[in-house]
């Protein structure tokens, strides 16, 4: 079979199965079964498929995923995150679009401690959105920042998806985690600027918000020290332990997860019920991610056995295109894919093609990894399959329509696309910090 | 609710609870290991291995629970745009494909266990044990997936009949 036909068969089946609503993990399993019979020699290939299914997730580099997710879930279910948001709210006053700014700042803080974009979006959405709508914020201004900052959570460590990308693409996980910090912060700052400027220019967007609690002095700063500072300490411990080489990413993640539980206990916020909810939420989120890997893991192998991966890679590499053009092409593919499939599938489908190209063309894998992350972040926010759009819709009041949600997120999608372009042109935005820290 | 129903629900939710608790326990173990090592007390290299082996157990056990609670990631855009009748047909087809995949995982999961036992493969790291132990969660979880897919299909056709 020619490699073109092999690719057509494998991807044709995969997209058909996904489109008719087969859960993606099972779509991969089904395609792999056919692929194993056609390309891997039938019975022996199917045995290999079963062995791979187990081997793919018996992998120390994947163990940070549940722990990073657990950190966010604990703060969410014990209510500690809520206290932190209230503390931040006390500090931000007399700013146009105040609560929207609070959402971005609180989301940035929270993302430094949560490895789950869904937890961040759900938390801010259920907490701040009803309040903003009640005070007369335009739904567009109320919802957009919450989804946008949820996406940024993916860039700011800890981040479960970053771990997965590093593991699957063979990029240093610690360096990739650090590399997301600067682009993430820059995006947060840009969001705040955009909110303030648009609230000033279009007066109907946000009410003149004088409803803040009038406290001053110690009463104003105390909550920050009590509820936000410890979170930063945990962040420092997790990142510091990794950078200093005291702990592997897995160990740092486990430390962070245990530390959040300890902090919650110190606030007397820890209950068995809350802890169990956090653990169940963690099992659900990491289970869905890891089970897709189980299903998809043989897919890459079949792609290379069928000659499909190689054929396409050498076709692209042989065109004499500049590395920049190839990278731009890959980003375009990712952005398109991101509209329709989830982040884990995006990685599993494209990495078998992309990483060999990155190698052949001498592209910096760390830089490429950050670009990949931003494309996935865009995928979280772009209709029709943006996960965070549905997360927000799930916690929003019933009168909010999906179309309103789509419209609200659009400006922030443009910002992220702009960041993608900026990092393509100025790679040090992504690579300077990790290179300096891991010298 | 019949007692069989109750038992099944308990079993599926139990799978979710075990996965959840396992993640928590391993987080504590790994933390202990880091702390002990850095204070210079002792080194517990088996903990790294345990944490590695816990991932497949948690994943395969949580899979049927996630299916039961409809939490597996799926692309719904096309199905939700179709007329109700057609969408239901597609759901049935999707369940059938999931069932076939799960059956294959059960069958080949058992085959690799039998194979590995016959050869007598061992995992030799800090912990030494027969390799087939690692494979057990795969057919076990897949068998529960088979049951869950059959249950979904039965429910759908019963729903259609009434």
XYZ file of C-alpha atoms in Angstrom:
601
model
C 0.000 0.000 0.000
C 1.378 3.437 -0.865
C 1.966 5.814 2.023
C -0.636 8.218 0.698
C -3.279 5.512 0.765
C -2.152 4.392 4.229
C -2.552 7.920 5.569
C -5.923 8.277 3.911
C -7.121 5.009 5.444
C -5.889 5.754 8.970
C -6.978 9.383 9.157
C -10.175 8.796 7.209
C -11.279 6.172 9.694
C -10.188 8.186 12.697
C -12.019 11.339 11.691
C -15.151 9.436 10.690
C -15.306 7.640 14.022
C -14.670 10.829 15.963
C -17.286 12.692 13.951
C -20.040 10.166 14.637
C -19.442 10.601 18.360
C -17.348 7.566 19.285
C -15.422 8.659 22.416
C -11.974 9.576 21.088
C -10.147 6.954 23.142
C -12.293 4.230 21.592
C -12.000 5.753 18.132
C -8.235 5.350 18.436
C -8.592 1.763 19.696
C -10.803 0.844 16.755
C -8.499 2.436 14.161
C -5.514 0.751 15.774
C -7.179 -2.635 15.540
C -7.687 -2.227 11.828
C -4.209 -0.748 11.468
C -2.648 -3.609 13.429
C -4.296 -6.135 11.136
C -3.314 -4.309 7.939
C 0.179 -3.041 8.812
C 1.454 -4.948 11.847
C 0.751 -8.493 10.727
C -2.627 -9.372 12.295
C -2.538 -11.408 15.486
C 1.011 -10.492 16.480
C 0.214 -6.834 15.861
C -2.871 -7.011 18.063
C -0.851 -8.596 20.873
C 1.608 -5.728 20.506
C -1.286 -3.289 20.678
C -2.371 -4.733 24.042
C 1.186 -4.626 25.409
C 1.584 -1.026 24.242
C -1.692 -0.055 25.878
C -0.245 -0.955 29.265
C 3.310 0.209 28.566
C 2.184 3.640 27.321
C 0.934 4.727 30.726
C 3.395 2.782 32.880
C 5.633 5.772 32.572
C 7.214 7.888 35.258
C 7.143 11.013 33.120
C 3.323 10.929 33.123
C 2.882 10.658 36.893
C 2.945 14.448 37.476
C -0.354 14.739 35.590
C -2.721 13.521 38.335
C -0.768 15.404 41.003
C -0.872 18.724 39.174
C -4.591 18.266 38.613
C -5.018 17.406 42.289
C -3.466 20.712 43.396
C -6.153 22.732 41.661
C -8.975 20.405 42.639
C -8.076 20.580 46.332
C -8.106 24.382 46.340
C -11.359 24.382 44.392
C -13.272 21.880 46.530
C -12.064 23.099 49.916
C -13.011 26.699 49.180
C -9.459 27.993 49.733
C -9.397 29.343 46.192
C -12.490 31.379 46.942
C -10.761 33.045 49.891
C -7.812 33.899 47.669
C -10.092 35.526 45.113
C -11.809 37.581 47.803
C -8.405 38.707 49.039
C -7.441 39.885 45.573
C -10.766 41.638 45.152
C -10.032 43.792 48.191
C -6.900 45.137 46.552
C -8.214 46.154 43.177
C -10.225 49.356 43.333
C -11.337 52.170 41.090
C -10.364 50.366 37.913
C -12.718 50.410 34.936
C -14.188 46.929 34.518
C -13.007 46.117 38.019
C -14.416 42.612 38.465
C -13.218 41.525 35.035
C -9.733 42.654 36.036
C -10.125 40.766 39.311
C -10.994 37.657 37.295
C -7.794 37.927 35.270
C -5.529 38.631 38.246
C -7.119 35.950 40.416
C -7.017 33.529 37.492
C -3.310 34.183 37.022
C -2.620 33.557 40.699
C -4.778 30.481 40.696
C -3.158 29.087 37.581
C 0.186 29.208 39.352
C -1.174 26.562 41.652
C -3.634 24.648 39.523
C -2.732 22.171 36.841
C -6.220 22.078 35.452
C -7.644 24.680 33.084
C -11.126 23.346 33.715
C -10.876 23.840 37.481
C -9.752 27.452 36.998
C -12.495 28.311 34.529
C -15.197 26.570 36.536
C -14.093 28.261 39.728
C -14.016 31.799 38.335
C -17.131 31.190 36.281
C -19.238 29.973 39.161
C -17.922 32.596 41.552
C -17.451 35.843 39.661
C -19.759 35.519 36.670
C -23.118 35.671 38.529
C -21.804 38.604 40.572
C -20.697 40.505 37.462
C -23.990 39.906 35.668
C -25.911 41.009 38.762
C -23.977 44.264 38.903
C -24.753 45.016 35.288
C -21.618 43.956 33.455
C -22.192 43.256 29.788
C -22.102 39.400 29.417
C -19.333 39.807 26.837
C -17.020 41.527 29.283
C -18.056 39.243 32.124
C -17.383 35.931 30.374
C -14.487 36.590 28.022
C -11.775 37.202 30.629
C -12.741 34.102 32.609
C -12.349 31.768 29.647
C -9.237 33.546 28.433
C -7.457 33.263 31.747
C -8.496 29.607 31.994
C -6.587 29.074 28.766
C -3.552 30.894 30.132
C -3.581 28.431 33.032
C -2.261 25.911 30.524
C 0.838 28.005 29.905
C 1.627 28.868 33.517
C 3.040 25.923 35.456
C 1.983 23.620 36.929
C 0.144 22.351 33.912
C -0.915 18.782 33.217
C -0.989 19.247 29.446
C 2.528 20.692 29.392
C 3.788 17.579 31.164
C 2.063 15.447 28.582
C 3.503 17.407 25.665
C 7.012 17.182 27.099
C 6.648 13.489 27.669
C 5.199 12.663 24.253
C 7.483 14.960 22.260
C 10.667 14.209 24.160
C 11.169 17.835 25.252
C 12.543 18.518 28.750
C 9.429 18.694 30.949
C 10.999 21.023 33.526
C 12.231 23.449 30.871
C 8.933 23.419 29.015
C 7.028 24.166 32.222
C 9.278 27.163 32.924
C 9.113 28.345 29.315
C 5.363 28.885 29.615
C 5.656 31.412 32.438
C 6.622 34.524 30.500
C 4.159 34.142 27.591
C 1.434 33.378 30.144
C 2.161 36.492 32.202
C 2.387 38.697 29.105
C -1.024 37.462 28.002
C -2.512 38.214 31.440
C -1.128 41.741 31.293
C -2.487 42.222 27.795
C -5.926 41.024 28.938
C -5.962 43.493 31.830
C -4.974 46.317 29.503
C -7.651 45.358 27.010
C -10.350 45.181 29.682
C -9.478 48.565 31.162
C -9.266 50.301 27.811
C -12.473 48.830 26.429
C -14.342 49.577 29.666
C -13.186 53.170 29.409
C -14.021 53.564 25.730
C -17.405 51.810 25.824
C -19.144 53.013 28.993
C -22.034 50.525 28.760
C -19.744 47.521 29.113
C -19.183 47.782 32.831
C -20.996 49.638 35.622
C -19.238 52.340 37.600
C -18.247 49.843 40.200
C -18.144 51.483 43.606
C -19.535 48.492 45.412
C -16.254 47.298 46.820
C -15.764 46.745 50.530
C -14.254 49.816 52.096
C -11.554 48.455 54.274
C -8.133 49.895 54.669
C -4.777 49.327 56.254
C -4.148 45.908 57.747
C -7.717 44.712 57.141
C -7.154 45.242 53.430
C -3.784 43.498 53.194
C -4.201 40.759 55.767
C -6.266 38.419 53.527
C -3.585 38.715 50.867
C -0.890 37.585 53.270
C -3.031 34.885 54.827
C -4.655 33.427 51.727
C -2.575 34.295 48.679
C 0.999 34.287 49.923
C 0.978 30.607 50.971
C -0.157 29.712 47.458
C 2.866 31.473 46.034
C 5.053 29.616 48.491
C 3.704 26.324 47.153
C 4.318 27.521 43.603
C 7.865 28.462 44.596
C 8.472 25.082 46.185
C 7.182 23.149 43.178
C 9.139 25.150 40.616
C 12.179 25.643 42.842
C 12.516 21.955 43.646
C 12.500 21.165 39.939
C 14.914 23.889 38.891
C 17.332 23.186 41.734
C 17.325 19.505 40.868
C 16.087 18.357 44.288
C 13.103 16.663 42.792
C 11.912 15.264 39.490
C 8.746 16.812 38.014
C 6.757 13.915 39.490
C 8.189 14.468 42.931
C 7.700 18.225 42.741
C 4.088 17.666 41.675
C 3.444 15.248 44.530
C 5.006 17.705 46.988
C 2.785 20.460 45.634
C -0.348 18.330 45.912
C 0.405 17.353 49.501
C 1.310 20.955 50.330
C -2.073 22.229 49.087
C -3.818 19.679 51.296
C -1.712 20.816 54.259
C -2.502 24.467 53.537
C -6.213 23.686 53.288
C -5.987 21.882 56.617
C -4.188 24.851 58.167
C -7.139 27.057 57.172
C -9.473 24.479 58.762
C -11.049 24.206 55.335
C -10.247 20.544 54.826
C -13.114 18.106 55.160
C -13.265 14.452 54.176
C -16.020 15.324 51.771
C -13.995 18.082 50.112
C -10.879 15.936 49.896
C -12.815 13.054 48.388
C -14.480 15.361 45.856
C -11.064 16.693 44.905
C -9.657 13.188 44.507
C -12.649 12.021 42.459
C -12.368 15.097 40.235
C -8.687 14.347 39.793
C -9.346 10.715 38.924
C -11.901 11.809 36.328
C -9.710 14.427 34.629
C -6.521 12.370 34.613
C -8.437 9.216 33.714
C -9.876 10.818 30.579
C -6.438 12.128 29.532
C -4.588 8.890 30.188
C -7.209 6.646 28.619
C -6.906 8.544 25.359
C -3.182 7.814 25.503
C -3.943 4.136 26.025
C -6.103 4.187 22.932
C -3.794 6.273 20.799
C -0.396 4.996 21.712
C -0.119 2.357 19.025
C -1.382 4.867 16.498
C 2.014 6.535 16.170
C 3.646 3.149 15.714
C 1.213 2.134 13.008
C 1.749 5.479 11.289
C 5.460 4.819 11.068
C 5.061 1.145 10.077
C 2.653 2.033 7.311
C 5.264 4.397 5.914
C 2.720 7.200 6.160
C 4.605 9.291 8.698
C 7.881 8.918 6.878
C 6.366 9.589 3.475
C 4.734 12.830 4.534
C 7.755 13.977 6.537
C 10.163 13.455 3.642
C 7.715 15.044 1.227
C 7.559 18.198 3.373
C 11.275 18.160 4.198
C 12.134 17.748 0.523
C 10.249 20.844 -0.612
C 13.128 23.123 0.266
C 10.884 25.218 2.482
C 12.488 27.360 5.136
C 12.087 26.067 8.723
C 9.951 29.115 9.490
C 7.504 28.272 6.713
C 7.257 24.689 7.917
C 6.639 25.851 11.482
C 3.949 28.236 10.236
C 2.353 25.366 8.342
C 2.409 23.144 11.411
C 0.821 25.875 13.528
C -1.925 26.290 10.937
C -2.643 22.565 11.084
C -2.779 22.702 14.893
C -5.129 25.668 14.960
C -7.478 23.933 12.515
C -7.343 20.687 14.480
C -7.909 22.597 17.711
C -11.321 23.663 16.506
C -12.493 20.075 16.338
C -10.519 17.708 18.542
C -9.335 17.767 22.132
C -5.789 18.665 23.216
C -4.568 15.146 23.902
C -5.676 13.895 20.497
C -4.069 16.943 18.880
C -0.726 15.907 20.308
C -1.076 12.228 19.506
C -2.142 12.828 15.923
C 0.471 15.413 14.995
C 3.605 14.653 17.011
C 4.600 11.583 14.940
C 4.897 13.958 11.957
C 6.008 17.127 13.667
C 8.864 15.937 15.837
C 10.817 14.280 13.004
C 10.404 17.486 10.991
C 11.594 19.558 13.935
C 14.656 17.339 14.102
C 15.395 17.268 10.382
C 15.106 21.024 10.026
C 17.092 21.790 13.168
C 14.242 23.654 14.872
C 14.646 24.371 18.613
C 12.318 21.817 20.264
C 11.754 23.992 23.342
C 10.621 26.942 21.225
C 8.479 24.640 19.149
C 6.978 23.180 22.338
C 5.838 26.600 23.534
C 4.284 27.393 20.150
C 2.524 24.042 20.347
C 1.216 24.927 23.821
C -0.217 28.223 22.589
C -1.948 26.455 19.705
C -3.493 24.049 22.202
C -4.553 26.990 24.335
C -6.233 28.480 21.261
C -7.916 25.118 20.750
C -9.398 25.364 24.246
C -11.005 28.665 23.286
C -12.082 28.268 19.669
C -15.571 27.155 18.706
C -17.057 24.695 18.071
C -15.079 22.336 20.320
C -13.414 24.680 22.791
C -13.496 22.829 26.073
C -13.447 25.985 28.188
C -16.398 27.447 26.294
C -18.470 24.492 27.394
C -17.030 24.591 30.890
C -18.143 28.201 31.238
C -21.528 27.549 29.643
C -21.946 24.765 32.203
C -21.567 27.119 35.165
C -23.186 30.221 33.608
C -26.790 31.251 34.379
C -29.289 29.517 32.059
C -30.190 32.637 30.043
C -26.659 32.861 28.584
C -26.557 31.358 25.093
C -23.722 29.505 23.447
C -23.532 32.239 20.789
C -22.924 34.837 23.515
C -20.145 32.680 24.901
C -18.532 32.401 21.443
C -18.681 36.165 20.899
C -17.262 36.892 24.342
C -14.114 34.882 23.803
C -13.213 36.198 20.357
C -11.045 39.231 21.334
C -8.975 37.037 23.623
C -8.477 34.453 20.910
C -6.952 37.243 18.833
C -4.586 38.109 21.686
C -3.410 34.519 21.924
C -2.934 34.362 18.170
C -0.906 37.555 18.445
C 1.250 35.965 21.152
C 1.824 32.985 18.875
C 3.044 35.280 16.136
C 5.201 37.263 18.541
C 6.963 34.159 19.846
C 7.502 32.920 16.296
C 9.279 36.163 15.507
C 11.015 36.626 18.872
C 11.832 33.139 20.255
C 13.562 34.385 23.456
C 10.142 35.318 24.905
C 9.738 31.603 25.376
C 13.271 30.290 25.634
C 15.165 32.952 27.588
C 13.829 32.115 31.062
C 14.341 28.334 30.975
C 17.750 28.693 29.318
C 18.849 31.090 32.037
C 17.524 28.945 34.894
C 18.898 25.642 33.611
C 22.310 26.887 32.566
C -33.806 -0.656 41.711
C -32.981 -4.340 41.738
C -30.145 -5.666 43.871
C -28.185 -6.490 40.725
C -28.472 -2.832 39.699
C -27.308 -1.699 43.083
C -24.376 -4.077 43.014
C -23.356 -2.930 39.539
C -23.569 0.732 40.429
C -21.547 0.085 43.572
C -18.940 -1.781 41.552
C -18.568 0.976 38.959
C -18.457 3.773 41.520
C -16.089 1.677 43.596
C -13.718 1.637 40.625
C -13.761 5.436 40.575
C -13.197 5.633 44.329
C -10.264 3.196 44.192
C -8.588 5.212 41.395
C -9.093 8.424 43.346
C -7.720 7.046 46.607
C -4.796 5.432 44.800
C -3.737 8.813 43.382
C -3.904 10.357 46.843
C -1.925 7.567 48.489
C 0.790 7.654 45.847
C 1.099 11.451 46.187
C 1.737 10.986 49.909
C 4.230 8.163 49.324
C 6.231 10.130 46.746
C 6.313 13.143 49.078
C 7.590 10.945 51.908
C 10.295 9.631 49.630
C 11.489 13.123 48.638
C 11.490 14.344 52.216
C 13.282 11.253 53.559
C 15.894 11.424 50.839
C 16.631 15.107 51.333
C 16.922 14.830 55.106
C 19.295 11.980 54.437
C 17.235 9.437 56.314
C 16.815 6.699 53.798
C 16.152 6.097 50.189
C 13.002 4.286 49.157
C 13.513 3.527 45.461
C 10.500 1.207 45.311
C 8.191 4.198 45.713
C 9.125 5.517 42.276
C 8.195 2.159 40.814
C 4.938 1.960 42.731
C 3.930 5.401 41.456
C 4.657 4.272 37.918
C 2.594 1.096 38.260
C -0.288 2.936 39.885
C -1.017 4.920 36.714
C -2.298 1.991 34.604
C -4.292 0.657 37.555
C -5.972 4.028 38.109
C -6.529 4.542 34.382
C -8.046 1.156 33.560
C -10.222 1.159 36.674
C -11.510 4.666 36.090
C -12.327 4.045 32.411
C -15.605 2.119 33.020
C -16.620 4.600 35.705
C -16.009 7.505 33.304
C -17.996 5.755 30.583
C -20.840 5.138 33.021
C -20.948 8.820 33.928
C -20.505 9.932 30.300
C -17.242 11.727 30.978
C -15.047 10.356 28.216
C -14.035 13.031 25.722
C -16.107 12.899 22.551
C -16.782 15.175 19.624
C -20.486 15.996 19.789
C -20.751 18.735 17.243
C -22.100 16.638 14.365
C -24.309 14.366 16.419
C -25.954 17.260 18.219
C -26.766 18.962 14.909
C -28.539 15.904 13.483
C -32.228 15.043 13.854
C -32.972 13.052 16.998
C -33.649 9.750 15.223
C -30.413 9.806 13.241
C -28.409 10.896 16.269
C -29.716 7.933 18.228
C -28.734 5.556 15.458
C -25.223 7.019 15.484
C -25.036 6.689 19.259
C -25.904 3.037 18.883
C -23.231 2.600 16.255
C -20.705 4.397 18.478
C -21.546 2.056 21.359
C -21.123 -0.936 19.063
C -17.674 0.248 17.974
C -16.700 0.889 21.588
C -17.938 -2.589 22.467
C -15.861 -4.188 19.711
C -12.741 -2.318 20.820
C -13.274 -3.264 24.459
C -13.834 -6.926 23.558
C -10.549 -6.911 21.655
C -8.784 -5.370 24.651
C -10.200 -8.082 26.938
C -9.199 -10.878 24.561
C -5.703 -9.645 23.793
C -5.235 -8.529 27.392
C -5.795 -12.112 28.483
C -3.588 -13.411 25.685
C -0.587 -11.312 26.756
C -1.060 -12.476 30.358
C -1.092 -16.125 29.274
C 1.887 -15.511 27.020
C 3.936 -13.743 29.628
C 3.197 -16.426 32.222
C 4.213 -19.152 29.807
C 7.570 -17.521 29.143
C 7.946 -16.681 32.812
C 8.940 -13.047 32.213
C 9.940 -11.165 35.331
C 10.139 -7.448 36.067
C 13.487 -7.010 37.762
C 13.971 -3.585 39.295
C 13.899 -2.833 43.006
C 10.738 -4.849 43.173
C 10.858 -8.234 41.476
C 7.599 -9.787 40.335
C 6.094 -11.604 37.350
C 5.491 -9.291 34.406
C 1.913 -10.466 33.882
C 0.827 -8.742 37.102
C 1.194 -5.462 35.237
C -1.200 -6.619 32.515
C -4.099 -7.630 34.784
C -5.744 -4.167 35.012
C -6.147 -4.034 31.200
C -8.515 -6.993 30.658
C -10.190 -6.325 34.020
C -11.027 -2.722 33.140
C -11.909 -3.656 29.558
C -14.299 -6.369 30.781
C -16.181 -3.744 32.789
C -16.209 -1.530 29.696
C -17.798 -4.405 27.749
C -20.527 -4.744 30.372
C -21.121 -1.001 30.396
C -21.361 -0.779 26.600
C -23.842 -3.689 26.536
C -25.863 -2.005 29.277
C -25.967 1.251 27.314
C -27.114 -0.513 24.170
C -29.817 -2.443 26.034
C -31.026 0.748 27.728
C -31.200 2.535 24.400
C -33.200 -0.200 22.681
C -35.499 -0.578 25.712
C -35.966 3.180 25.705
C -36.918 2.989 22.036
C -39.440 0.210 22.645
C -41.319 1.952 25.439
